[in-house]
Protein backbone atom coordinates (compact mmCIF):
# COMPACT_ATOMS: atom_id res chain seq x y z
CA UNK A 1 0.00 0.00 0.00
CA UNK A 2 2.79 2.43 0.88
CA UNK A 3 4.65 1.91 -2.38
CA UNK A 4 1.41 2.44 -4.30
CA UNK A 5 0.87 5.77 -2.53
CA UNK A 6 4.49 6.67 -3.28
CA UNK A 7 3.96 5.92 -6.96
CA UNK A 8 0.77 8.02 -7.07
CA UNK A 9 2.54 10.93 -5.34
CA UNK A 10 5.36 10.74 -7.87
CA UNK A 11 2.84 10.75 -10.73
CA UNK A 12 0.91 13.68 -9.24
CA UNK A 13 4.00 15.77 -8.32
CA UNK A 14 6.76 14.73 -10.76
CA UNK A 15 9.11 17.66 -10.05
CA UNK A 16 9.14 17.22 -6.26
CA UNK A 17 11.93 15.24 -4.61
CA UNK A 18 10.74 12.29 -2.54
CA UNK A 19 12.70 10.89 0.39
CA UNK A 20 11.39 7.77 2.10
CA UNK A 21 12.27 5.78 5.20
CA UNK A 22 11.59 2.13 4.41
CA UNK A 23 11.64 -0.55 7.09
CA UNK A 24 12.25 -3.97 5.60
CA UNK A 25 11.06 -7.18 7.29
CA UNK A 26 13.11 -9.54 9.41
CA UNK A 27 15.10 -12.11 7.51
CA UNK A 28 16.08 -14.41 10.38
CA UNK A 29 12.61 -15.49 11.45
CA UNK A 30 9.92 -17.16 9.40
CA UNK A 31 7.04 -14.84 8.72
CA UNK A 32 3.32 -15.46 9.06
CA UNK A 33 2.90 -13.92 5.61
CA UNK A 34 3.89 -16.32 2.84
CA UNK A 35 4.32 -13.62 0.19
CA UNK A 36 6.56 -11.37 2.32
CA UNK A 37 9.71 -11.85 0.15
CA UNK A 38 7.70 -11.07 -3.00
CA UNK A 39 6.22 -7.96 -1.42
CA UNK A 40 9.72 -6.76 -0.52
CA UNK A 41 10.98 -7.26 -4.08
CA UNK A 42 8.00 -5.50 -5.61
CA UNK A 43 8.42 -2.64 -3.15
CA UNK A 44 12.10 -2.35 -4.11
CA UNK A 45 11.11 -1.95 -7.73
CA UNK A 46 8.68 0.86 -6.93
CA UNK A 47 11.18 2.53 -4.59
CA UNK A 48 13.81 2.44 -7.34
CA UNK A 49 11.44 4.05 -9.82
CA UNK A 50 9.51 6.52 -7.66
CA UNK A 51 11.75 7.73 -4.82
CA UNK A 52 14.77 10.01 -5.08
CA UNK A 53 16.28 8.99 -1.75
CA UNK A 54 15.49 5.86 0.27
CA UNK A 55 16.81 5.47 3.80
CA UNK A 56 16.80 1.72 4.37
CA UNK A 57 16.04 0.37 7.84
CA UNK A 58 15.92 -3.31 8.70
CA UNK A 59 13.77 -4.88 11.42
CA UNK A 60 16.50 -7.41 12.18
CA UNK A 61 19.06 -4.67 12.79
CA UNK A 62 16.59 -2.53 14.75
CA UNK A 63 15.76 -5.43 17.07
CA UNK A 64 19.48 -6.24 17.46
CA UNK A 65 20.28 -2.63 18.36
CA UNK A 66 17.39 -2.47 20.82
CA UNK A 67 18.41 -5.69 22.55
CA UNK A 68 22.22 -5.40 22.47
CA UNK A 69 22.90 -1.66 22.55
CA UNK A 70 19.88 -0.38 24.49
CA UNK A 71 19.69 -3.46 26.75
CA UNK A 72 15.99 -4.09 26.14
CA UNK A 73 15.34 -7.86 26.53
CA UNK A 74 12.14 -7.97 24.44
CA UNK A 75 11.76 -4.72 22.48
CA UNK A 76 8.19 -3.68 21.85
CA UNK A 77 6.86 -2.17 18.64
CA UNK A 78 6.62 1.22 20.37
CA UNK A 79 10.30 1.13 21.33
CA UNK A 80 11.35 0.16 17.80
CA UNK A 81 9.13 2.90 16.36
CA UNK A 82 10.69 5.41 18.75
CA UNK A 83 14.13 4.39 17.49
CA UNK A 84 12.98 4.86 13.87
CA UNK A 85 11.43 8.25 14.65
CA UNK A 86 14.68 9.36 16.30
CA UNK A 87 16.57 8.44 13.12
CA UNK A 88 14.05 10.29 10.97
CA UNK A 89 14.14 13.40 13.16
CA UNK A 90 17.93 13.47 13.32
CA UNK A 91 18.42 13.08 9.57
CA UNK A 92 15.89 15.80 8.68
CA UNK A 93 16.98 18.37 11.26
CA UNK A 94 18.81 20.48 8.67
CA UNK A 95 15.66 20.61 6.55
CA UNK A 96 13.50 21.90 9.41
CA UNK A 97 15.80 24.58 10.80
CA UNK A 98 17.46 27.33 8.78
CA UNK A 99 21.19 27.04 8.50
CA UNK A 100 24.17 27.46 6.26
CA UNK A 101 24.46 23.99 4.71
CA UNK A 102 21.98 21.37 3.50
CA UNK A 103 18.90 23.41 4.27
CA UNK A 104 16.93 21.90 1.39
CA UNK A 105 16.41 18.37 0.15
CA UNK A 106 18.21 19.05 -3.14
CA UNK A 107 21.44 20.01 -1.37
CA UNK A 108 21.19 17.07 1.00
CA UNK A 109 20.52 14.50 -1.72
CA UNK A 110 23.14 15.95 -4.09
CA UNK A 111 25.89 15.45 -1.52
CA UNK A 112 24.84 11.88 -0.64
CA UNK A 113 23.81 10.28 -3.92
CA UNK A 114 26.37 10.03 -6.76
CA UNK A 115 23.94 8.80 -9.45
CA UNK A 116 20.13 8.67 -9.54
CA UNK A 117 19.98 4.86 -9.43
CA UNK A 118 22.19 4.66 -6.31
CA UNK A 119 19.76 6.26 -3.92
CA UNK A 120 19.49 3.62 -1.19
CA UNK A 121 21.21 4.89 1.95
CA UNK A 122 22.28 3.03 5.09
CA UNK A 123 22.11 4.98 8.32
CA UNK A 124 23.86 4.79 11.65
CA UNK A 125 23.13 6.64 14.87
CA UNK A 126 25.07 7.33 18.01
CA UNK A 127 24.68 7.79 21.00
CA UNK A 128 21.73 5.47 21.32
CA UNK A 129 19.22 6.04 24.09
CA UNK A 130 15.47 5.75 24.40
CA UNK A 131 15.21 7.61 27.69
CA UNK A 132 15.31 11.36 27.01
CA UNK A 133 15.60 12.15 30.72
CA UNK A 134 19.20 10.96 30.85
CA UNK A 135 21.52 13.95 30.88
CA UNK A 136 24.83 12.09 30.93
CA UNK A 137 27.01 14.07 28.51
CA UNK A 138 30.51 12.95 27.57
CA UNK A 139 33.08 15.08 25.86
CA UNK A 140 33.82 13.51 22.47
CA UNK A 141 35.57 14.50 19.29
CA UNK A 142 34.20 14.45 15.77
CA UNK A 143 36.56 11.58 14.94
CA UNK A 144 35.21 9.55 17.87
CA UNK A 145 31.61 10.11 16.76
CA UNK A 146 32.47 9.17 13.16
CA UNK A 147 34.18 5.96 14.32
CA UNK A 148 31.12 4.99 16.35
CA UNK A 149 28.76 5.84 13.47
CA UNK A 150 30.60 3.49 11.13
CA UNK A 151 30.68 0.55 13.53
CA UNK A 152 28.41 -2.28 12.34
CA UNK A 153 26.67 -2.42 15.73
CA UNK A 154 25.32 1.13 15.19
CA UNK A 155 24.14 0.68 11.59
CA UNK A 156 20.39 0.24 11.09
CA UNK A 157 20.74 -2.37 8.32
CA UNK A 158 21.86 -5.96 8.76
CA UNK A 159 25.05 -6.53 6.85
CA UNK A 160 26.78 -9.85 6.22
CA UNK A 161 29.79 -10.52 8.44
CA UNK A 162 33.11 -10.89 6.66
mmCIF file of N, CA, C and O in Angstrom, residues 51-148:
data_model
loop_
_atom_site.group_PDB
_atom_site.id
_atom_site.type_symbol
_atom_site.label_atom_id
_atom_site.label_comp_id
_atom_site.label_asym_id
_atom_site.label_seq_id
_atom_site.Cartn_x
_atom_site.Cartn_y
_atom_site.Cartn_z
ATOM 1 N N UNK A 51 11.137 6.919 -5.883
ATOM 2 C CA UNK A 51 11.754 7.730 -4.825
ATOM 3 C C UNK A 51 13.106 8.259 -5.282
ATOM 4 O O UNK A 51 13.809 7.629 -6.074
ATOM 5 N N UNK A 52 13.462 9.426 -4.774
ATOM 6 C CA UNK A 52 14.765 10.013 -5.083
ATOM 7 C C UNK A 52 15.815 9.648 -4.043
ATOM 8 O O UNK A 52 17.001 9.653 -4.322
ATOM 9 N N UNK A 53 15.373 9.359 -2.829
ATOM 10 C CA UNK A 53 16.284 8.987 -1.750
ATOM 11 C C UNK A 53 15.543 8.028 -0.825
ATOM 12 O O UNK A 53 14.449 8.352 -0.344
ATOM 13 N N UNK A 54 16.105 6.865 -0.593
ATOM 14 C CA UNK A 54 15.488 5.861 0.269
ATOM 15 C C UNK A 54 16.453 5.560 1.412
ATOM 16 O O UNK A 54 17.567 5.093 1.175
ATOM 17 N N UNK A 55 16.034 5.843 2.629
ATOM 18 C CA UNK A 55 16.813 5.475 3.803
ATOM 19 C C UNK A 55 16.314 4.096 4.231
ATOM 20 O O UNK A 55 15.162 3.937 4.609
ATOM 21 N N UNK A 56 17.176 3.107 4.119
ATOM 22 C CA UNK A 56 16.797 1.719 4.372
ATOM 23 C C UNK A 56 17.013 1.397 5.841
ATOM 24 O O UNK A 56 18.089 1.638 6.394
ATOM 25 N N UNK A 57 15.980 0.862 6.467
ATOM 26 C CA UNK A 57 16.043 0.373 7.840
ATOM 27 C C UNK A 57 15.607 -1.081 7.811
ATOM 28 O O UNK A 57 14.771 -1.469 6.999
ATOM 29 N N UNK A 58 16.161 -1.874 8.706
ATOM 30 C CA UNK A 58 15.918 -3.311 8.704
ATOM 31 C C UNK A 58 15.418 -3.726 10.083
ATOM 32 O O UNK A 58 16.048 -3.387 11.088
ATOM 33 N N UNK A 59 14.311 -4.445 10.132
ATOM 34 C CA UNK A 59 13.768 -4.879 11.418
ATOM 35 C C UNK A 59 14.743 -5.749 12.200
ATOM 36 O O UNK A 59 14.806 -5.682 13.422
ATOM 37 N N UNK A 60 15.524 -6.571 11.503
ATOM 38 C CA UNK A 60 16.504 -7.413 12.180
ATOM 39 C C UNK A 60 17.544 -6.553 12.891
ATOM 40 O O UNK A 60 17.862 -6.780 14.068
ATOM 41 N N UNK A 61 18.060 -5.551 12.195
ATOM 42 C CA UNK A 61 19.064 -4.671 12.791
ATOM 43 C C UNK A 61 18.461 -3.814 13.899
ATOM 44 O O UNK A 61 19.099 -3.583 14.930
ATOM 45 N N UNK A 62 17.238 -3.347 13.716
ATOM 46 C CA UNK A 62 16.595 -2.526 14.749
ATOM 47 C C UNK A 62 16.373 -3.332 16.027
ATOM 48 O O UNK A 62 16.615 -2.833 17.135
ATOM 49 N N UNK A 63 15.940 -4.570 15.885
ATOM 50 C CA UNK A 63 15.762 -5.432 17.069
ATOM 51 C C UNK A 63 17.098 -5.758 17.722
ATOM 52 O O UNK A 63 17.207 -5.812 18.947
ATOM 53 N N UNK A 64 18.138 -5.979 16.918
ATOM 54 C CA UNK A 64 19.477 -6.239 17.456
ATOM 55 C C UNK A 64 19.992 -5.031 18.231
ATOM 56 O O UNK A 64 20.525 -5.162 19.335
ATOM 57 N N UNK A 65 19.826 -3.851 17.678
ATOM 58 C CA UNK A 65 20.277 -2.633 18.358
ATOM 59 C C UNK A 65 19.504 -2.425 19.650
ATOM 60 O O UNK A 65 20.081 -2.078 20.684
ATOM 61 N N UNK A 66 18.200 -2.649 19.610
ATOM 62 C CA UNK A 66 17.391 -2.471 20.822
ATOM 63 C C UNK A 66 17.778 -3.458 21.905
ATOM 64 O O UNK A 66 17.837 -3.107 23.087
ATOM 65 N N UNK A 67 18.082 -4.699 21.532
ATOM 66 C CA UNK A 67 18.407 -5.692 22.554
ATOM 67 C C UNK A 67 19.856 -5.603 23.020
ATOM 68 O O UNK A 67 20.128 -5.708 24.213
ATOM 69 N N UNK A 68 20.801 -5.400 22.093
ATOM 70 C CA UNK A 68 22.218 -5.398 22.474
ATOM 71 C C UNK A 68 22.708 -4.036 22.948
ATOM 72 O O UNK A 68 23.396 -3.934 23.952
ATOM 73 N N UNK A 69 22.377 -2.974 22.218
ATOM 74 C CA UNK A 69 22.901 -1.655 22.545
ATOM 75 C C UNK A 69 22.073 -0.940 23.618
ATOM 76 O O UNK A 69 22.615 -0.265 24.471
ATOM 77 N N UNK A 70 20.747 -1.070 23.536
ATOM 78 C CA UNK A 70 19.878 -0.385 24.491
ATOM 79 C C UNK A 70 19.495 -1.258 25.678
ATOM 80 O O UNK A 70 18.784 -0.815 26.563
ATOM 81 N N UNK A 71 19.926 -2.512 25.646
ATOM 82 C CA UNK A 71 19.695 -3.460 26.750
ATOM 83 C C UNK A 71 18.209 -3.659 27.052
ATOM 84 O O UNK A 71 17.795 -3.700 28.198
ATOM 85 N N UNK A 72 17.415 -3.792 25.996
ATOM 86 C CA UNK A 72 15.991 -4.086 26.141
ATOM 87 C C UNK A 72 15.818 -5.567 25.819
ATOM 88 O O UNK A 72 16.060 -5.982 24.682
ATOM 89 N N UNK A 73 15.403 -6.403 26.790
ATOM 90 C CA UNK A 73 15.336 -7.855 26.533
ATOM 91 C C UNK A 73 14.355 -8.234 25.425
ATOM 92 O O UNK A 73 14.686 -9.001 24.541
ATOM 93 N N UNK A 74 13.151 -7.716 25.474
ATOM 94 C CA UNK A 74 12.141 -7.974 24.440
ATOM 95 C C UNK A 74 11.597 -6.634 23.958
ATOM 96 O O UNK A 74 10.619 -6.130 24.518
ATOM 97 N N UNK A 75 12.207 -6.045 22.920
ATOM 98 C CA UNK A 75 11.757 -4.725 22.483
ATOM 99 C C UNK A 75 10.341 -4.761 21.931
ATOM 100 O O UNK A 75 9.978 -5.665 21.181
ATOM 101 N N UNK A 76 9.559 -3.785 22.331
ATOM 102 C CA UNK A 76 8.191 -3.682 21.847
ATOM 103 C C UNK A 76 8.172 -2.889 20.547
ATOM 104 O O UNK A 76 9.147 -2.246 20.173
ATOM 105 N N UNK A 77 7.027 -2.917 19.884
ATOM 106 C CA UNK A 77 6.865 -2.175 18.644
ATOM 107 C C UNK A 77 6.985 -0.674 18.892
ATOM 108 O O UNK A 77 7.544 0.056 18.063
ATOM 109 N N UNK A 78 6.494 -0.207 20.037
ATOM 110 C CA UNK A 78 6.616 1.215 20.370
ATOM 111 C C UNK A 78 8.077 1.637 20.524
ATOM 112 O O UNK A 78 8.469 2.719 20.078
ATOM 113 N N UNK A 79 8.887 0.800 21.148
ATOM 114 C CA UNK A 79 10.305 1.127 21.329
ATOM 115 C C UNK A 79 11.052 1.132 19.997
ATOM 116 O O UNK A 79 11.906 1.992 19.754
ATOM 117 N N UNK A 80 10.733 0.195 19.127
ATOM 118 C CA UNK A 80 11.351 0.158 17.798
ATOM 119 C C UNK A 80 10.910 1.377 16.988
ATOM 120 O O UNK A 80 11.725 2.016 16.314
ATOM 121 N N UNK A 81 9.635 1.721 17.067
ATOM 122 C CA UNK A 81 9.133 2.899 16.357
ATOM 123 C C UNK A 81 9.768 4.181 16.888
ATOM 124 O O UNK A 81 10.016 5.115 16.127
ATOM 125 N N UNK A 82 10.025 4.246 18.180
ATOM 126 C CA UNK A 82 10.692 5.408 18.753
ATOM 127 C C UNK A 82 12.122 5.523 18.223
ATOM 128 O O UNK A 82 12.602 6.625 17.936
ATOM 129 N N UNK A 83 12.786 4.399 18.060
ATOM 130 C CA UNK A 83 14.128 4.391 17.486
ATOM 131 C C UNK A 83 14.100 4.888 16.043
ATOM 132 O O UNK A 83 14.934 5.708 15.636
ATOM 133 N N UNK A 84 13.125 4.424 15.263
ATOM 134 C CA UNK A 84 12.985 4.859 13.872
ATOM 135 C C UNK A 84 12.663 6.350 13.808
ATOM 136 O O UNK A 84 13.227 7.087 12.992
ATOM 137 N N UNK A 85 11.776 6.823 14.671
ATOM 138 C CA UNK A 85 11.427 8.246 14.654
ATOM 139 C C UNK A 85 12.609 9.119 15.058
ATOM 140 O O UNK A 85 12.763 10.234 14.557
ATOM 141 N N UNK A 86 13.469 8.620 15.943
ATOM 142 C CA UNK A 86 14.682 9.360 16.304
ATOM 143 C C UNK A 86 15.600 9.486 15.099
ATOM 144 O O UNK A 86 16.169 10.562 14.852
ATOM 145 N N UNK A 87 15.750 8.423 14.330
ATOM 146 C CA UNK A 87 16.574 8.445 13.120
ATOM 147 C C UNK A 87 16.002 9.427 12.114
ATOM 148 O O UNK A 87 16.722 10.230 11.509
ATOM 149 N N UNK A 88 14.684 9.391 11.931
ATOM 150 C CA UNK A 88 14.046 10.289 10.974
ATOM 151 C C UNK A 88 14.207 11.747 11.400
ATOM 152 O O UNK A 88 14.512 12.613 10.576
ATOM 153 N N UNK A 89 14.022 12.026 12.669
ATOM 154 C CA UNK A 89 14.139 13.402 13.158
ATOM 155 C C UNK A 89 15.575 13.910 13.054
ATOM 156 O O UNK A 89 15.808 15.064 12.676
ATOM 157 N N UNK A 90 16.532 13.054 13.363
ATOM 158 C CA UNK A 90 17.931 13.474 13.319
ATOM 159 C C UNK A 90 18.401 13.732 11.889
ATOM 160 O O UNK A 90 19.170 14.660 11.645
ATOM 161 N N UNK A 91 17.935 12.920 10.947
ATOM 162 C CA UNK A 91 18.415 13.085 9.573
ATOM 163 C C UNK A 91 17.706 14.205 8.823
ATOM 164 O O UNK A 91 18.183 14.638 7.777
ATOM 165 N N UNK A 92 16.592 14.692 9.334
ATOM 166 C CA UNK A 92 15.892 15.796 8.676
ATOM 167 C C UNK A 92 15.992 17.101 9.458
ATOM 168 O O UNK A 92 15.304 18.058 9.138
ATOM 169 N N UNK A 93 16.845 17.161 10.453
ATOM 170 C CA UNK A 93 16.984 18.373 11.258
ATOM 171 C C UNK A 93 17.401 19.561 10.404
ATOM 172 O O UNK A 93 16.868 20.660 10.563
ATOM 173 N N UNK A 94 18.349 19.355 9.491
ATOM 174 C CA UNK A 94 18.814 20.475 8.675
ATOM 175 C C UNK A 94 17.747 20.983 7.719
ATOM 176 O O UNK A 94 17.826 22.118 7.256
ATOM 177 N N UNK A 95 16.746 20.163 7.425
ATOM 178 C CA UNK A 95 15.658 20.609 6.555
ATOM 179 C C UNK A 95 14.645 21.459 7.313
ATOM 180 O O UNK A 95 13.983 22.320 6.735
ATOM 181 N N UNK A 96 14.518 21.211 8.609
ATOM 182 C CA UNK A 96 13.504 21.905 9.405
ATOM 183 C C UNK A 96 13.979 23.216 10.009
ATOM 184 O O UNK A 96 13.168 24.077 10.331
ATOM 185 N N UNK A 97 15.274 23.363 10.183
ATOM 186 C CA UNK A 97 15.802 24.579 10.805
ATOM 187 C C UNK A 97 16.717 25.286 9.817
ATOM 188 O O UNK A 97 17.514 24.653 9.133
ATOM 189 N N UNK A 98 16.610 26.612 9.725
ATOM 190 C CA UNK A 98 17.463 27.333 8.775
ATOM 191 C C UNK A 98 18.923 27.257 9.193
ATOM 192 O O UNK A 98 19.249 27.294 10.372
ATOM 193 N N UNK A 99 19.764 27.131 8.224
ATOM 194 C CA UNK A 99 21.188 27.042 8.502
ATOM 195 C C UNK A 99 21.984 27.302 7.244
ATOM 196 O O UNK A 99 21.452 27.602 6.168
ATOM 197 N N UNK A 100 23.273 27.152 7.368
ATOM 198 C CA UNK A 100 24.170 27.465 6.262
ATOM 199 C C UNK A 100 24.192 26.355 5.215
ATOM 200 O O UNK A 100 24.126 26.615 4.030
ATOM 201 N N UNK A 101 24.301 25.101 5.652
ATOM 202 C CA UNK A 101 24.459 23.995 4.707
ATOM 203 C C UNK A 101 23.269 23.042 4.758
ATOM 204 O O UNK A 101 22.647 22.863 5.790
ATOM 205 N N UNK A 102 22.997 22.420 3.625
ATOM 206 C CA UNK A 102 21.985 21.365 3.505
ATOM 207 C C UNK A 102 20.642 21.780 4.084
ATOM 208 O O UNK A 102 20.017 21.029 4.807
ATOM 209 N N UNK A 103 20.183 22.981 3.743
ATOM 210 C CA UNK A 103 18.898 23.406 4.272
ATOM 211 C C UNK A 103 17.748 23.124 3.307
ATOM 212 O O UNK A 103 16.649 23.578 3.528
ATOM 213 N N UNK A 104 17.997 22.388 2.252
ATOM 214 C CA UNK A 104 16.930 21.901 1.394
ATOM 215 C C UNK A 104 17.256 20.469 0.963
ATOM 216 O O UNK A 104 18.388 20.017 1.063
ATOM 217 N N UNK A 105 16.243 19.784 0.501
ATOM 218 C CA UNK A 105 16.409 18.371 0.155
ATOM 219 C C UNK A 105 17.327 18.196 -1.054
ATOM 220 O O UNK A 105 18.062 17.204 -1.135
ATOM 221 N N UNK A 106 17.345 19.147 -1.965
ATOM 222 C CA UNK A 106 18.208 19.047 -3.143
ATOM 223 C C UNK A 106 19.678 19.047 -2.725
ATOM 224 O O UNK A 106 20.472 18.233 -3.183
ATOM 225 N N UNK A 107 20.052 19.957 -1.832
ATOM 226 C CA UNK A 107 21.437 20.008 -1.367
ATOM 227 C C UNK A 107 21.835 18.782 -0.575
ATOM 228 O O UNK A 107 22.963 18.294 -0.678
ATOM 229 N N UNK A 108 20.906 18.256 0.206
ATOM 230 C CA UNK A 108 21.187 17.069 1.000
ATOM 231 C C UNK A 108 21.363 15.836 0.115
ATOM 232 O O UNK A 108 22.320 15.076 0.259
ATOM 233 N N UNK A 109 20.460 15.662 -0.837
ATOM 234 C CA UNK A 109 20.524 14.495 -1.722
ATOM 235 C C UNK A 109 21.715 14.589 -2.663
ATOM 236 O O UNK A 109 22.383 13.589 -2.936
ATOM 237 N N UNK A 110 22.031 15.786 -3.155
ATOM 238 C CA UNK A 110 23.144 15.949 -4.093
ATOM 239 C C UNK A 110 24.474 15.563 -3.465
ATOM 240 O O UNK A 110 25.356 15.031 -4.147
ATOM 241 N N UNK A 111 24.628 15.799 -2.162
ATOM 242 C CA UNK A 111 25.891 15.450 -1.522
ATOM 243 C C UNK A 111 25.969 13.986 -1.109
ATOM 244 O O UNK A 111 27.058 13.485 -0.833
ATOM 245 N N UNK A 112 24.851 13.273 -1.076
ATOM 246 C CA UNK A 112 24.842 11.878 -0.638
ATOM 247 C C UNK A 112 24.729 10.860 -1.761
ATOM 248 O O UNK A 112 25.171 9.728 -1.616
ATOM 249 N N UNK A 113 24.126 11.244 -2.868
ATOM 250 C CA UNK A 113 23.806 10.284 -3.922
ATOM 251 C C UNK A 113 24.591 10.620 -5.183
ATOM 252 O O UNK A 113 24.372 11.666 -5.796
ATOM 253 N N UNK A 114 25.539 9.730 -5.585
ATOM 254 C CA UNK A 114 26.371 10.032 -6.759
ATOM 255 C C UNK A 114 25.613 9.936 -8.086
ATOM 256 O O UNK A 114 25.847 10.723 -8.981
ATOM 257 N N UNK A 115 24.735 8.950 -8.234
ATOM 258 C CA UNK A 115 23.939 8.802 -9.452
ATOM 259 C C UNK A 115 22.495 8.534 -9.050
ATOM 260 O O UNK A 115 22.233 8.024 -7.957
ATOM 261 N N UNK A 116 21.541 8.839 -9.917
ATOM 262 C CA UNK A 116 20.130 8.667 -9.540
ATOM 263 C C UNK A 116 19.727 7.249 -9.163
ATOM 264 O O UNK A 116 18.833 7.057 -8.355
ATOM 265 N N UNK A 117 20.367 6.233 -9.734
ATOM 266 C CA UNK A 117 19.980 4.860 -9.425
ATOM 267 C C UNK A 117 20.555 4.373 -8.099
ATOM 268 O O UNK A 117 20.102 3.380 -7.568
ATOM 269 N N UNK A 118 21.576 5.043 -7.588
ATOM 270 C CA UNK A 118 22.193 4.656 -6.313
ATOM 271 C C UNK A 118 21.640 5.538 -5.196
ATOM 272 O O UNK A 118 22.355 6.340 -4.615
ATOM 273 N N UNK A 119 20.377 5.388 -4.914
ATOM 274 C CA UNK A 119 19.759 6.265 -3.920
ATOM 275 C C UNK A 119 19.247 5.522 -2.686
ATOM 276 O O UNK A 119 18.398 6.018 -1.978
ATOM 277 N N UNK A 120 19.810 4.358 -2.408
ATOM 278 C CA UNK A 120 19.488 3.619 -1.188
ATOM 279 C C UNK A 120 20.584 3.879 -0.164
ATOM 280 O O UNK A 120 21.739 3.543 -0.390
ATOM 281 N N UNK A 121 20.232 4.479 0.956
ATOM 282 C CA UNK A 121 21.209 4.885 1.955
ATOM 283 C C UNK A 121 21.092 4.032 3.213
ATOM 284 O O UNK A 121 19.994 3.715 3.651
ATOM 285 N N UNK A 122 22.242 3.685 3.774
ATOM 286 C CA UNK A 122 22.282 3.033 5.086
ATOM 287 C C UNK A 122 22.520 4.122 6.119
ATOM 288 O O UNK A 122 23.227 5.085 5.857
ATOM 289 N N UNK A 123 21.949 3.954 7.286
ATOM 290 C CA UNK A 123 22.108 4.977 8.316
ATOM 291 C C UNK A 123 22.650 4.362 9.594
ATOM 292 O O UNK A 123 22.422 3.196 9.880
ATOM 293 N N UNK A 124 23.368 5.159 10.325
ATOM 294 C CA UNK A 124 23.857 4.791 11.645
ATOM 295 C C UNK A 124 23.528 5.914 12.608
ATOM 296 O O UNK A 124 23.330 7.065 12.189
ATOM 297 N N UNK A 125 23.472 5.613 13.886
ATOM 298 C CA UNK A 125 23.131 6.641 14.871
ATOM 299 C C UNK A 125 23.874 6.371 16.170
ATOM 300 O O UNK A 125 23.962 5.228 16.605
ATOM 301 N N UNK A 126 24.411 7.418 16.727
ATOM 302 C CA UNK A 126 25.073 7.329 18.014
ATOM 303 C C UNK A 126 24.989 8.683 18.686
ATOM 304 O O UNK A 126 24.982 9.690 17.991
ATOM 305 N N UNK A 127 24.868 8.811 19.962
ATOM 306 C CA UNK A 127 24.682 7.793 21.001
ATOM 307 C C UNK A 127 23.232 7.333 21.035
ATOM 308 O O UNK A 127 22.319 8.113 20.798
ATOM 309 N N UNK A 128 23.059 6.073 21.291
ATOM 310 C CA UNK A 128 21.731 5.474 21.317
ATOM 311 C C UNK A 128 21.154 5.512 22.721
ATOM 312 O O UNK A 128 21.782 5.054 23.668
ATOM 313 N N UNK A 129 19.955 6.058 22.832
ATOM 314 C CA UNK A 129 19.220 6.037 24.092
ATOM 315 C C UNK A 129 17.741 6.218 23.788
ATOM 316 O O UNK A 129 17.382 6.911 22.841
ATOM 317 N N UNK A 130 16.909 5.564 24.541
ATOM 318 C CA UNK A 130 15.470 5.752 24.398
ATOM 319 C C UNK A 130 14.904 6.635 25.505
ATOM 320 O O UNK A 130 13.811 7.145 25.399
ATOM 321 N N UNK A 131 15.665 6.807 26.562
ATOM 322 C CA UNK A 131 15.214 7.615 27.688
ATOM 323 C C UNK A 131 15.761 9.024 27.517
ATOM 324 O O UNK A 131 16.958 9.255 27.616
ATOM 325 N N UNK A 132 14.876 9.990 27.248
ATOM 326 C CA UNK A 132 15.310 11.358 27.011
ATOM 327 C C UNK A 132 15.580 12.111 28.304
ATOM 328 O O UNK A 132 15.989 13.256 28.278
ATOM 329 N N UNK A 133 15.359 11.499 29.444
ATOM 330 C CA UNK A 133 15.603 12.152 30.720
ATOM 331 C C UNK A 133 17.048 12.021 31.165
ATOM 332 O O UNK A 133 17.479 12.683 32.093
ATOM 333 N N UNK A 134 17.801 11.160 30.498
ATOM 334 C CA UNK A 134 19.202 10.962 30.854
ATOM 335 C C UNK A 134 20.003 12.160 30.360
ATOM 336 O O UNK A 134 19.943 12.534 29.194
ATOM 337 N N UNK A 135 20.749 12.768 31.257
ATOM 338 C CA UNK A 135 21.525 13.946 30.878
ATOM 339 C C UNK A 135 23.025 13.681 31.021
ATOM 340 O O UNK A 135 23.786 14.586 31.313
ATOM 341 N N UNK A 136 23.426 12.447 30.842
ATOM 342 C CA UNK A 136 24.830 12.085 30.926
ATOM 343 C C UNK A 136 25.518 12.506 29.625
ATOM 344 O O UNK A 136 25.300 11.922 28.573
ATOM 345 N N UNK A 137 26.349 13.541 29.686
ATOM 346 C CA UNK A 137 27.013 14.072 28.511
ATOM 347 C C UNK A 137 28.505 13.823 28.642
ATOM 348 O O UNK A 137 29.114 14.171 29.651
ATOM 349 N N UNK A 138 29.073 13.187 27.605
ATOM 350 C CA UNK A 138 30.513 12.947 27.573
ATOM 351 C C UNK A 138 31.144 13.855 26.542
ATOM 352 O O UNK A 138 30.557 14.127 25.500
ATOM 353 N N UNK A 139 32.346 14.279 26.818
ATOM 354 C CA UNK A 139 33.083 15.080 25.856
ATOM 355 C C UNK A 139 33.685 14.145 24.816
ATOM 356 O O UNK A 139 34.436 13.233 25.146
ATOM 357 N N UNK A 140 33.319 14.351 23.556
ATOM 358 C CA UNK A 140 33.819 13.511 22.473
ATOM 359 C C UNK A 140 34.311 14.396 21.334
ATOM 360 O O UNK A 140 33.960 15.565 21.235
ATOM 361 N N UNK A 141 35.086 13.798 20.476
ATOM 362 C CA UNK A 141 35.572 14.502 19.292
ATOM 363 C C UNK A 141 34.766 14.061 18.079
ATOM 364 O O UNK A 141 34.043 13.053 18.127
ATOM 365 N N UNK A 142 34.892 14.801 17.006
ATOM 366 C CA UNK A 142 34.200 14.447 15.770
ATOM 367 C C UNK A 142 34.707 13.101 15.257
ATOM 368 O O UNK A 142 33.927 12.274 14.787
ATOM 369 N N UNK A 143 35.991 12.851 15.378
ATOM 370 C CA UNK A 143 36.563 11.580 14.935
ATOM 371 C C UNK A 143 35.986 10.407 15.728
ATOM 372 O O UNK A 143 35.668 9.353 15.160
ATOM 373 N N UNK A 144 35.797 10.597 17.036
ATOM 374 C CA UNK A 144 35.214 9.549 17.872
ATOM 375 C C UNK A 144 33.774 9.265 17.464
ATOM 376 O O UNK A 144 33.357 8.106 17.367
ATOM 377 N N UNK A 145 32.997 10.299 17.190
ATOM 378 C CA UNK A 145 31.611 10.112 16.756
ATOM 379 C C UNK A 145 31.568 9.419 15.400
ATOM 380 O O UNK A 145 30.763 8.504 15.177
ATOM 381 N N UNK A 146 32.438 9.809 14.479
ATOM 382 C CA UNK A 146 32.471 9.170 13.158
ATOM 383 C C UNK A 146 32.858 7.693 13.255
ATOM 384 O O UNK A 146 32.302 6.853 12.554
ATOM 385 N N UNK A 147 33.809 7.373 14.124
ATOM 386 C CA UNK A 147 34.178 5.958 14.316
ATOM 387 C C UNK A 147 32.997 5.145 14.829
ATOM 388 O O UNK A 147 32.751 4.035 14.380
ATOM 389 N N UNK A 148 32.274 5.710 15.797
ATOM 390 C CA UNK A 148 31.121 4.986 16.346
ATOM 391 C C UNK A 148 29.992 4.877 15.330
ATOM 392 O O UNK A 148 29.276 3.874 15.296
#
